[in-house]
Amino acid sequence: MPRDESTSQRSALNFRRLLRISVAAQITMIVVVLIVGVVGGVSMIRISDEVESRTGDALYIRGVQNEFERSRLSVREYVNTGDELRLGPFTQARGQILLISSQLGLDLDDETRERIDNYIDQITAYLDEYGQASVQLKKSTKKECFIIGLRYDH
């Protein structure tokens, strides 16, 4: 009988040791999963913030392009119709483009920021050079007016 007691004590001790190892392994796995989840979550938040920033920049640059296109169409409609009410978008375009561009790419690298500034400078120069010239020619009541490389006869 003493041998049976010793065996049962040993079995109970082995079972307890096995139970402790099992619980420790489970706790270790839970901790690892939590660490991986937290690190992954933090990195996803960082990526999400960058995507949001880039999406905002894309929307701003699209806004600049829309204003430019509206002003070009405004001048074209004015030249075709002579109706000065058509010049509204053209007269507002420069202010809108500058307003939008002030919000554009506040966190961009220098090279990209320089390229965007150059693009906006080209747009405003184009509006000044061709748009304003077309409006002045039309206002001076000439029958021919050159706009955006196209000739319109009235």
mmCIF file of C-alpha atoms in Angstrom:
data_model
loop_
_atom_site.group_PDB
_atom_site.id
_atom_site.type_symbol
_atom_site.label_atom_id
_atom_site.label_comp_id
_atom_site.label_asym_id
_atom_site.label_seq_id
_atom_site.Cartn_x
_atom_site.Cartn_y
_atom_site.Cartn_z
ATOM 1 C CA MET A 1 0.000 0.000 0.000
ATOM 2 C CA PRO A 2 2.727 2.483 0.662
ATOM 3 C CA ARG A 3 3.711 2.115 -2.933
ATOM 4 C CA ASP A 4 0.221 2.961 -4.184
ATOM 5 C CA GLU A 5 0.133 6.095 -2.037
ATOM 6 C CA SER A 6 3.488 7.146 -3.379
ATOM 7 C CA THR A 7 2.349 6.538 -6.937
ATOM 8 C CA SER A 8 -0.887 8.444 -6.437
ATOM 9 C CA GLN A 9 1.000 11.325 -4.808
ATOM 10 C CA ARG A 10 3.425 11.345 -7.699
ATOM 11 C CA SER A 11 0.554 11.255 -10.181
ATOM 12 C CA ALA A 12 -1.170 14.148 -8.402
ATOM 13 C CA LEU A 13 2.116 16.055 -8.355
ATOM 14 C CA ASN A 14 2.666 15.389 -12.074
ATOM 15 C CA PHE A 15 -0.902 16.434 -12.811
ATOM 16 C CA ARG A 16 -0.438 19.683 -10.857
ATOM 17 C CA ARG A 17 2.838 20.369 -12.663
ATOM 18 C CA LEU A 18 1.183 19.628 -16.016
ATOM 19 C CA LEU A 19 -1.739 21.898 -15.084
ATOM 20 C CA ARG A 20 0.662 24.737 -14.109
ATOM 21 C CA ILE A 21 2.594 24.365 -17.370
ATOM 22 C CA SER A 22 -0.646 24.347 -19.358
ATOM 23 C CA VAL A 23 -1.951 27.482 -17.622
ATOM 24 C CA ALA A 24 1.424 29.210 -18.069
ATOM 25 C CA ALA A 25 1.429 28.353 -21.777
ATOM 26 C CA GLN A 26 -2.091 29.709 -22.174
ATOM 27 C CA ILE A 27 -1.215 32.924 -20.342
ATOM 28 C CA THR A 28 1.906 33.302 -22.482
ATOM 29 C CA MET A 29 -0.143 32.875 -25.650
ATOM 30 C CA ILE A 30 -2.696 35.443 -24.461
ATOM 31 C CA VAL A 31 0.076 37.949 -23.684
ATOM 32 C CA VAL A 32 1.709 37.378 -27.091
ATOM 33 C CA VAL A 33 -1.622 37.818 -28.877
ATOM 34 C CA LEU A 34 -2.320 41.032 -26.930
ATOM 35 C CA ILE A 35 1.130 42.440 -27.722
ATOM 36 C CA VAL A 36 0.769 41.608 -31.422
ATOM 37 C CA GLY A 37 -2.716 43.140 -31.422
ATOM 38 C CA VAL A 38 -1.590 46.357 -29.753
ATOM 39 C CA VAL A 39 1.445 46.751 -32.033
ATOM 40 C CA GLY A 40 -0.687 45.991 -35.099
ATOM 41 C CA GLY A 41 -3.376 48.412 -33.962
ATOM 42 C CA VAL A 42 -0.895 51.225 -33.395
ATOM 43 C CA SER A 43 0.674 50.654 -36.806
ATOM 44 C CA MET A 44 -2.767 50.591 -38.458
ATOM 45 C CA ILE A 45 -3.636 53.897 -36.795
ATOM 46 C CA ARG A 46 -0.400 55.414 -38.129
ATOM 47 C CA ILE A 47 -1.094 54.086 -41.634
ATOM 48 C CA SER A 48 -4.696 55.271 -41.448
ATOM 49 C CA ASP A 49 -3.574 58.783 -40.488
ATOM 50 C CA GLU A 50 -1.159 58.902 -43.433
ATOM 51 C CA VAL A 51 -3.832 57.657 -45.850
ATOM 52 C CA GLU A 52 -6.219 60.287 -44.505
ATOM 53 C CA SER A 53 -3.605 62.994 -45.006
ATOM 54 C CA ARG A 54 -2.850 61.872 -48.568
ATOM 55 C CA THR A 55 -6.571 61.622 -49.358
ATOM 56 C CA GLY A 56 -7.044 65.183 -48.112
ATOM 57 C CA ASP A 57 -4.182 66.366 -50.308
ATOM 58 C CA ALA A 58 -5.707 64.611 -53.317
ATOM 59 C CA LEU A 59 -9.050 66.293 -52.635
ATOM 60 C CA TYR A 60 -7.380 69.684 -52.335
ATOM 61 C CA ILE A 61 -5.462 69.300 -55.597
ATOM 62 C CA ARG A 62 -8.695 68.175 -57.255
ATOM 63 C CA GLY A 63 -10.350 71.311 -55.882
ATOM 64 C CA VAL A 64 -7.628 73.451 -57.479
ATOM 65 C CA GLN A 65 -8.148 71.645 -60.784
ATOM 66 C CA ASN A 66 -11.923 72.124 -60.570
ATOM 67 C CA GLU A 67 -11.544 75.857 -59.938
ATOM 68 C CA PHE A 68 -9.140 76.149 -62.852
ATOM 69 C CA GLU A 69 -11.532 74.316 -65.160
ATOM 70 C CA ARG A 70 -14.503 76.410 -63.983
ATOM 71 C CA SER A 71 -12.617 79.617 -64.669
ATOM 72 C CA ARG A 72 -11.580 78.457 -68.153
ATOM 73 C CA LEU A 73 -15.176 77.561 -68.984
ATOM 74 C CA SER A 74 -16.341 80.868 -67.566
ATOM 75 C CA VAL A 75 -14.046 82.820 -69.882
ATOM 76 C CA ARG A 76 -15.044 80.674 -72.832
ATOM 77 C CA GLU A 77 -18.746 81.244 -72.145
ATOM 78 C CA TYR A 78 -18.170 84.983 -71.760
ATOM 79 C CA VAL A 79 -16.300 85.164 -75.052
ATOM 80 C CA ASN A 80 -19.063 83.217 -76.788
ATOM 81 C CA THR A 81 -22.013 85.082 -75.275
ATOM 82 C CA GLY A 82 -20.692 88.460 -74.165
ATOM 83 C CA ASP A 83 -22.695 88.028 -70.949
ATOM 84 C CA GLU A 84 -20.587 89.424 -68.098
ATOM 85 C CA LEU A 85 -22.458 87.326 -65.557
ATOM 86 C CA ARG A 86 -20.538 84.370 -66.999
ATOM 87 C CA LEU A 87 -17.311 85.840 -65.592
ATOM 88 C CA GLY A 88 -18.217 85.049 -61.975
ATOM 89 C CA PRO A 89 -16.150 81.860 -61.664
ATOM 90 C CA PHE A 90 -13.259 83.482 -63.517
ATOM 91 C CA THR A 91 -13.093 86.476 -61.180
ATOM 92 C CA GLN A 92 -13.342 84.234 -58.096
ATOM 93 C CA ALA A 93 -10.948 81.546 -59.302
ATOM 94 C CA ARG A 94 -7.655 83.105 -58.202
ATOM 95 C CA GLY A 95 -8.894 83.642 -54.642
ATOM 96 C CA GLN A 96 -10.352 80.149 -54.463
ATOM 97 C CA ILE A 97 -7.200 78.540 -55.848
ATOM 98 C CA LEU A 98 -5.016 80.413 -53.357
ATOM 99 C CA LEU A 99 -7.359 79.520 -50.499
ATOM 100 C CA ILE A 100 -7.374 75.842 -51.413
ATOM 101 C CA SER A 101 -3.627 75.738 -52.006
ATOM 102 C CA SER A 102 -2.948 77.240 -48.573
ATOM 103 C CA GLN A 103 -4.443 74.087 -47.058
ATOM 104 C CA LEU A 104 -2.818 71.746 -49.532
ATOM 105 C CA GLY A 105 0.028 69.521 -48.434
ATOM 106 C CA LEU A 106 0.891 71.110 -45.140
ATOM 107 C CA ASP A 107 2.865 67.977 -44.228
ATOM 108 C CA LEU A 108 4.399 67.171 -47.615
ATOM 109 C CA ASP A 109 8.097 66.802 -48.242
ATOM 110 C CA ASP A 110 9.900 69.778 -49.788
ATOM 111 C CA GLU A 111 10.180 68.344 -53.315
ATOM 112 C CA THR A 112 6.465 67.526 -53.573
ATOM 113 C CA ARG A 113 5.501 70.859 -52.029
ATOM 114 C CA GLU A 114 7.696 72.656 -54.577
ATOM 115 C CA ARG A 115 6.078 70.761 -57.456
ATOM 116 C CA ILE A 116 2.591 71.666 -56.215
ATOM 117 C CA ASP A 117 3.562 75.319 -55.788
ATOM 118 C CA ASN A 118 4.976 75.315 -59.318
ATOM 119 C CA TYR A 119 1.736 73.784 -60.655
ATOM 120 C CA ILE A 120 -0.386 76.423 -58.924
ATOM 121 C CA ASP A 121 1.907 79.196 -60.200
ATOM 122 C CA GLN A 122 1.454 77.868 -63.748
ATOM 123 C CA ILE A 123 -2.332 77.768 -63.350
ATOM 124 C CA THR A 124 -2.556 81.340 -62.088
ATOM 125 C CA ALA A 125 -0.136 82.578 -64.762
ATOM 126 C CA TYR A 126 -2.240 80.847 -67.417
ATOM 127 C CA LEU A 127 -5.399 82.475 -66.114
ATOM 128 C CA ASP A 128 -3.709 85.866 -66.074
ATOM 129 C CA GLU A 129 -2.099 85.530 -69.470
ATOM 130 C CA TYR A 130 -4.833 83.882 -71.520
ATOM 131 C CA GLY A 131 -7.986 84.395 -69.488
ATOM 132 C CA GLN A 132 -7.497 88.051 -68.722
ATOM 133 C CA ALA A 133 -6.314 88.755 -72.275
ATOM 134 C CA SER A 134 -9.396 87.047 -73.714
ATOM 135 C CA VAL A 135 -11.711 89.030 -71.458
ATOM 136 C CA GLN A 136 -10.003 92.309 -72.374
ATOM 137 C CA LEU A 137 -10.177 91.535 -76.078
ATOM 138 C CA LYS A 138 -13.871 90.719 -75.822
ATOM 139 C CA LYS A 139 -14.571 93.856 -73.799
ATOM 140 C CA SER A 140 -12.805 95.973 -76.388
ATOM 141 C CA THR A 141 -15.579 94.805 -78.766
ATOM 142 C CA LYS A 142 -13.290 93.153 -81.261
ATOM 143 C CA LYS A 143 -14.935 90.514 -83.373
ATOM 144 C CA GLU A 144 -12.099 88.035 -82.970
ATOM 145 C CA CYS A 145 -10.816 86.725 -79.696
ATOM 146 C CA PHE A 146 -8.167 84.157 -78.961
ATOM 147 C CA ILE A 147 -8.799 81.945 -75.989
ATOM 148 C CA ILE A 148 -6.843 78.974 -74.840
ATOM 149 C CA GLY A 149 -5.248 78.527 -78.221
ATOM 150 C CA LEU A 150 -8.556 78.481 -80.109
ATOM 151 C CA ARG A 151 -9.900 81.258 -82.307
ATOM 152 C CA TYR A 152 -13.516 82.294 -82.005
ATOM 153 C CA ASP A 153 -15.174 84.489 -84.641
ATOM 154 C CA HIS A 154 -18.402 86.377 -83.882
#
